[in-house]
GROMACS .gro file of C-alpha atoms in nm:
model
  248
    1MET     CA    1   0.000   0.000   0.000
    2GLU     CA    2   0.134   0.338  -0.100
    3ASN     CA    3   0.027   0.640   0.100
    4GLN     CA    4   0.055   1.001  -0.006
    5SER     CA    5  -0.073   1.312   0.160
    6ARG     CA    6  -0.115   1.682   0.106
    7VAL     CA    7  -0.160   1.895   0.414
    8PHE     CA    8  -0.366   2.210   0.441
    9ALA     CA    9  -0.341   2.363   0.786
   10GLU     CA   10  -0.575   2.639   0.893
   11ILE     CA   11  -0.600   2.803   1.235
   12LEU     CA   12  -0.954   2.933   1.272
   13PRO     CA   13  -1.105   3.126   1.564
   14ALA     CA   14  -1.483   3.139   1.586
   15ALA     CA   15  -1.639   3.437   1.406
   16ALA     CA   16  -1.306   3.506   1.242
   17ARG     CA   17  -1.146   3.747   0.998
   18GLU     CA   18  -0.858   3.628   0.779
   19PHE     CA   19  -0.545   3.839   0.788
   20ALA     CA   20  -0.275   3.627   0.621
   21ALA     CA   21  -0.252   3.348   0.363
   22LYS     CA   22   0.059   3.190   0.217
   23GLU     CA   23   0.158   2.857   0.061
   24ASN     CA   24   0.511   2.739   0.137
   25GLU     CA   25   0.744   2.494  -0.032
   26HIS     CA   26   0.654   2.205   0.201
   27GLY     CA   27   0.314   2.154   0.039
   28PHE     CA   28   0.082   2.289   0.304
   29GLU     CA   29  -0.084   2.622   0.357
   30MET     CA   30  -0.144   2.785   0.692
   31ARG     CA   31  -0.385   3.067   0.755
   32ALA     CA   32  -0.395   3.249   1.088
   33VAL     CA   33  -0.720   3.431   1.157
   34ASN     CA   34  -0.797   3.684   1.430
   35SER     CA   35  -1.127   3.694   1.613
   36GLN     CA   36  -1.352   3.996   1.580
   37ASN     CA   37  -1.310   4.020   1.955
   38PRO     CA   38  -0.933   4.024   2.022
   39GLY     CA   39  -0.989   3.993   2.395
   40ASN     CA   40  -1.157   3.658   2.364
   41VAL     CA   41  -0.891   3.412   2.490
   42ASN     CA   42  -1.123   3.112   2.453
   43GLN     CA   43  -1.142   3.143   2.076
   44ALA     CA   44  -1.186   2.810   1.896
   45ARG     CA   45  -0.896   2.688   1.683
   46GLU     CA   46  -0.873   2.405   1.435
   47VAL     CA   47  -0.638   2.253   1.182
   48GLN     CA   48  -0.762   2.117   0.849
   49VAL     CA   49  -0.557   1.854   0.669
   50THR     CA   50  -0.599   1.663   0.346
   51GLY     CA   51  -0.473   1.304   0.329
   52THR     CA   52  -0.467   1.049   0.048
   53ALA     CA   53  -0.408   0.675   0.033
   54GLU     CA   54  -0.390   0.407  -0.235
   55VAL     CA   55  -0.454   0.035  -0.187
   56CYS     CA   56  -0.436  -0.270  -0.414
   57CYS     CA   57  -0.679  -0.563  -0.414
   58PRO     CA   58  -0.613  -0.889  -0.606
   59ALA     CA   59  -0.901  -1.098  -0.739
   60ASP     CA   60  -1.056  -1.324  -0.473
   61ARG     CA   61  -1.282  -1.541  -0.691
   62VAL     CA   62  -1.226  -1.767  -0.991
   63SER     CA   63  -1.479  -1.946  -1.210
   64VAL     CA   64  -1.413  -2.248  -1.433
   65ARG     CA   65  -1.640  -2.396  -1.700
   66VAL     CA   66  -1.621  -2.773  -1.744
   67SER     CA   67  -1.802  -2.913  -2.049
   68VAL     CA   68  -1.877  -3.260  -2.185
   69ALA     CA   69  -2.038  -3.366  -2.512
   70ASN     CA   70  -2.142  -3.689  -2.683
   71SER     CA   71  -2.352  -3.825  -2.971
   72LYS     CA   72  -2.566  -4.141  -2.969
   73GLU     CA   73  -2.839  -4.296  -3.181
   74SER     CA   74  -3.105  -4.253  -2.912
   75VAL     CA   75  -3.195  -3.987  -2.661
   76ASN     CA   76  -3.167  -4.227  -2.366
   77GLU     CA   77  -2.817  -4.339  -2.462
   78VAL     CA   78  -2.676  -3.990  -2.500
   79THR     CA   79  -2.855  -3.870  -2.184
   80ASN     CA   80  -2.716  -4.158  -1.976
   81SER     CA   81  -2.366  -4.104  -2.112
   82ILE     CA   82  -2.363  -3.733  -2.030
   83THR     CA   83  -2.535  -3.782  -1.693
   84ARG     CA   84  -2.267  -4.025  -1.572
   85ARG     CA   85  -1.990  -3.778  -1.648
   86LEU     CA   86  -2.183  -3.490  -1.497
   87GLU     CA   87  -2.230  -3.684  -1.176
   88TYR     CA   88  -1.857  -3.753  -1.157
   89ILE     CA   89  -1.775  -3.384  -1.213
   90LEU     CA   90  -2.022  -3.268  -0.946
   91GLN     CA   91  -1.901  -3.532  -0.703
   92SER     CA   92  -1.539  -3.422  -0.747
   93VAL     CA   93  -1.642  -3.062  -0.686
   94ARG     CA   94  -1.834  -3.150  -0.367
   95GLN     CA   95  -1.543  -3.357  -0.236
   96HIS     CA   96  -1.329  -3.042  -0.250
   97GLY     CA   97  -1.572  -2.849  -0.031
   98VAL     CA   98  -1.748  -2.638  -0.296
   99SER     CA   99  -2.110  -2.564  -0.204
  100GLU     CA  100  -2.404  -2.618  -0.437
  101LYS     CA  101  -2.476  -2.243  -0.458
  102ASP     CA  102  -2.136  -2.200  -0.628
  103THR     CA  103  -2.218  -2.463  -0.894
  104SER     CA  104  -2.453  -2.441  -1.191
  105VAL     CA  105  -2.532  -2.693  -1.469
  106ARG     CA  106  -2.662  -2.636  -1.823
  107ARG     CA  107  -2.765  -2.901  -2.078
  108PHE     CA  108  -2.845  -2.876  -2.449
  109LEU     CA  109  -2.983  -3.160  -2.662
  110HIS     CA  110  -3.020  -3.145  -3.038
  111ARG     CA  111  -3.029  -3.377  -3.335
  112GLU     CA  112  -2.763  -3.400  -3.603
  113ALA     CA  113  -2.855  -3.620  -3.901
  114GLU     CA  114  -2.935  -3.963  -3.756
  115GLN     CA  115  -2.782  -3.901  -3.414
  116TYR     CA  116  -2.873  -3.712  -3.100
  117HIS     CA  117  -2.606  -3.478  -2.968
  118MET     CA  118  -2.598  -3.351  -2.610
  119GLU     CA  119  -2.371  -3.088  -2.458
  120ALA     CA  120  -2.350  -3.007  -2.089
  121GLU     CA  121  -2.158  -2.742  -1.899
  122VAL     CA  122  -2.078  -2.709  -1.530
  123LYS     CA  123  -1.974  -2.366  -1.403
  124VAL     CA  124  -1.794  -2.372  -1.070
  125THR     CA  125  -1.692  -2.067  -0.867
  126PHE     CA  126  -1.405  -2.102  -0.621
  127SER     CA  127  -1.279  -1.875  -0.345
  128ASP     CA  128  -0.976  -2.101  -0.293
  129PHE     CA  129  -0.744  -2.098  -0.595
  130ASP     CA  130  -0.558  -2.411  -0.481
  131LYS     CA  131  -0.885  -2.607  -0.473
  132MET     CA  132  -0.959  -2.489  -0.826
  133GLU     CA  133  -0.626  -2.621  -0.950
  134ARG     CA  134  -0.674  -2.957  -0.777
  135VAL     CA  135  -1.027  -3.005  -0.915
  136CYS     CA  136  -0.914  -2.922  -1.269
  137SER     CA  137  -0.624  -3.168  -1.242
  138VAL     CA  138  -0.848  -3.449  -1.116
  139LEU     CA  139  -1.104  -3.400  -1.394
  140LEU     CA  140  -0.842  -3.388  -1.667
  141GLU     CA  141  -0.671  -3.697  -1.530
  142LYS     CA  142  -0.984  -3.910  -1.482
  143LEU     CA  143  -1.199  -3.800  -1.776
  144ASP     CA  144  -0.917  -3.725  -2.018
  145LYS     CA  145  -1.041  -3.619  -2.364
  146SER     CA  146  -1.408  -3.667  -2.282
  147VAL     CA  147  -1.404  -3.345  -2.080
  148CYS     CA  148  -1.304  -2.989  -2.166
  149VAL     CA  149  -1.180  -2.769  -1.881
  150GLY     CA  150  -1.191  -2.403  -1.973
  151THR     CA  151  -0.942  -2.130  -1.882
  152PRO     CA  152  -0.998  -2.001  -1.527
  153HIS     CA  153  -1.159  -1.658  -1.508
  154PHE     CA  154  -1.048  -1.453  -1.206
  155PHE     CA  155  -1.265  -1.170  -1.075
  156HIS     CA  156  -1.344  -0.960  -0.768
  157SER     CA  157  -1.640  -1.026  -0.543
  158ALA     CA  158  -1.860  -0.739  -0.430
  159GLU     CA  159  -1.742  -0.796  -0.072
  160SER     CA  160  -1.373  -0.757  -0.161
  161LEU     CA  161  -1.437  -0.437  -0.358
  162SER     CA  162  -1.635  -0.288  -0.070
  163GLN     CA  163  -1.361  -0.378   0.177
  164MET     CA  164  -1.097  -0.225  -0.053
  165ARG     CA  165  -1.286   0.105  -0.067
  166ARG     CA  166  -1.316   0.115   0.311
  167ARG     CA  167  -0.945   0.041   0.355
  168ALA     CA  168  -0.852   0.325   0.120
  169CYS     CA  169  -1.070   0.574   0.310
  170VAL     CA  170  -0.952   0.462   0.654
  171SER     CA  171  -0.586   0.473   0.547
  172ALA     CA  172  -0.635   0.826   0.410
  173VAL     CA  173  -0.787   0.938   0.741
  174GLU     CA  174  -0.502   0.778   0.938
  175ASN     CA  175  -0.250   0.953   0.717
  176ALA     CA  176  -0.429   1.285   0.759
  177GLN     CA  177  -0.428   1.244   1.138
  178GLN     CA  178  -0.053   1.173   1.139
  179LYS     CA  179   0.014   1.487   0.938
  180ALA     CA  180  -0.216   1.692   1.159
  181CYS     CA  181  -0.012   1.581   1.461
  182GLU     CA  182   0.308   1.699   1.294
  183VAL     CA  183   0.152   2.033   1.198
  184SER     CA  184   0.015   2.091   1.549
  185GLN     CA  185   0.360   2.023   1.697
  186LEU     CA  186   0.514   2.266   1.450
  187LEU     CA  187   0.266   2.533   1.563
  188GLY     CA  188   0.322   2.460   1.932
  189GLN     CA  189  -0.031   2.327   1.975
  190THR     CA  190  -0.185   2.007   2.108
  191LEU     CA  191  -0.408   1.815   1.865
  192GLY     CA  192  -0.763   1.773   1.989
  193PRO     CA  193  -1.050   1.549   1.872
  194PRO     CA  194  -1.170   1.551   1.509
  195LEU     CA  195  -1.440   1.802   1.420
  196GLN     CA  196  -1.525   1.695   1.065
  197VAL     CA  197  -1.425   1.418   0.823
  198ARG     CA  198  -1.515   1.446   0.455
  199GLU     CA  199  -1.419   1.213   0.170
  200GLU     CA  200  -1.355   1.442  -0.126
  201GLU     CA  201  -1.250   1.205  -0.404
  202THR     CA  202  -1.236   0.830  -0.478
  203ARG     CA  203  -1.087   0.652  -0.778
  204GLU     CA  204  -1.066   0.289  -0.895
  205TRP     CA  205  -0.868   0.140  -1.183
  206ARG     CA  206  -0.723  -0.189  -1.300
  207SER     CA  207  -0.355  -0.234  -1.238
  208GLU     CA  208  -0.150  -0.269  -1.556
  209ASP     CA  209   0.187  -0.345  -1.396
  210GLU     CA  210   0.153  -0.725  -1.416
  211GLU     CA  211   0.476  -0.918  -1.409
  212ASP     CA  212   0.568  -1.185  -1.663
  213GLY     CA  213   0.806  -1.351  -1.420
  214GLY     CA  214   1.067  -1.551  -1.603
  215ARG     CA  215   0.826  -1.714  -1.847
  216CYS     CA  216   0.975  -1.863  -2.163
  217ARG     CA  217   0.856  -1.703  -2.482
  218ASP     CA  218   0.739  -2.036  -2.629
  219SER     CA  219   0.525  -2.131  -2.327
  220ALA     CA  220   0.153  -2.062  -2.299
  221PRO     CA  221   0.060  -1.768  -2.077
  222LEU     CA  222  -0.064  -1.851  -1.730
  223PRO     CA  223  -0.417  -1.744  -1.631
  224HIS     CA  224  -0.416  -1.376  -1.543
  225ILE     CA  225  -0.501  -1.276  -1.184
  226PRO     CA  226  -0.617  -0.912  -1.207
  227ASN     CA  227  -0.556  -0.642  -0.949
  228ILE     CA  228  -0.773  -0.340  -0.884
  229ARG     CA  229  -0.639  -0.026  -0.717
  230ALA     CA  230  -0.839   0.232  -0.528
  231SER     CA  231  -0.745   0.573  -0.394
  232SER     CA  232  -0.920   0.804  -0.152
  233ARG     CA  233  -0.871   1.168  -0.061
  234VAL     CA  234  -1.018   1.301   0.260
  235SER     CA  235  -1.034   1.635   0.437
  236VAL     CA  236  -1.027   1.623   0.817
  237SER     CA  237  -1.059   1.904   1.071
  238PHE     CA  238  -0.915   1.871   1.422
  239SER     CA  239  -0.945   2.109   1.716
  240LEU     CA  240  -0.627   2.264   1.853
  241ARG     CA  241  -0.534   2.343   2.213
  242ASP     CA  242  -0.257   2.577   2.319
  243ARG     CA  243   0.009   2.389   2.514
  244SER     CA  244   0.112   2.693   2.714
  245ARG     CA  245  -0.239   2.773   2.833
  246LYS     CA  246  -0.313   2.643   3.180
  247LYS     CA  247  -0.626   2.446   3.243
  248LEU     CA  248  -0.879   2.624   3.463
   0.00000   0.00000   0.00000
C-alpha cells in the first residue's frame, strides 16, 4: 500500500477574519485568523488537513467452466452417457468443499442427421485458488479427452471491492491524522478530537503493472489474476489546544 498526503493547515477562531494566507514549499498552507473580539482568549482553533491513500486488491474469486459432449443414436443413450460424467464432475467438486450455490449446470440436446447430440456445462466458482487447480487436475486426469476444462476466469467479489474502498478511506484518514499531529507540533499546539471528516474524491482502476516472471517465450501464458487499485482523498478538521495555556 502506497500512502501520499497533502496537508492544508488552517487556524480558525470562531467568528473570524482572515489576515494572512501563504503557501510554502513544504506543500501545506497555513492561515492564521484573528477573532472579531481580540480579547476573547477562549477562541476556537482548528487545523484542516488533506490526506490520500492508495490500496491494491487482487481478485478473490475464480470461475471455471467444465463441459462434456457426446452423440448417440437414441436420446436415452446420450442422456445416460452425459449424466454419468456430470455426476462424476459434481461429485469431485463436492469432495473439495465447494457448495451447491457455487455450482450451476446447463444441458443442451439437439439432433444431427441420424444421431442425437448432447452438450453439458458445469460452471464452478471457487474462493480457494488451490482447490480450483486440484479439481481441474483431477477431472483432466480421470476423464481425459471426454471433458473440456476451460481457462480459469479470475474476478473480484462485491465484498472484496467494498472492503478495498473502506481500507482506502480509513488509510487516508489515518494519514491525515498523522500529518495533523506533525503540523500541530510545528505550531506549538496540542491536537484535539476531530471536528469533521469528509471524503472528497475516490478513484478505482485496474492495475496494468503485471509481471511476466521468467516465463519462456514459447510457453503458454498462465491465467491472469487481475488487481484493482483504489485511492481516496479526505479532508479532516481537528481542534487545537494551546500547550502553554493552563487548564482552569
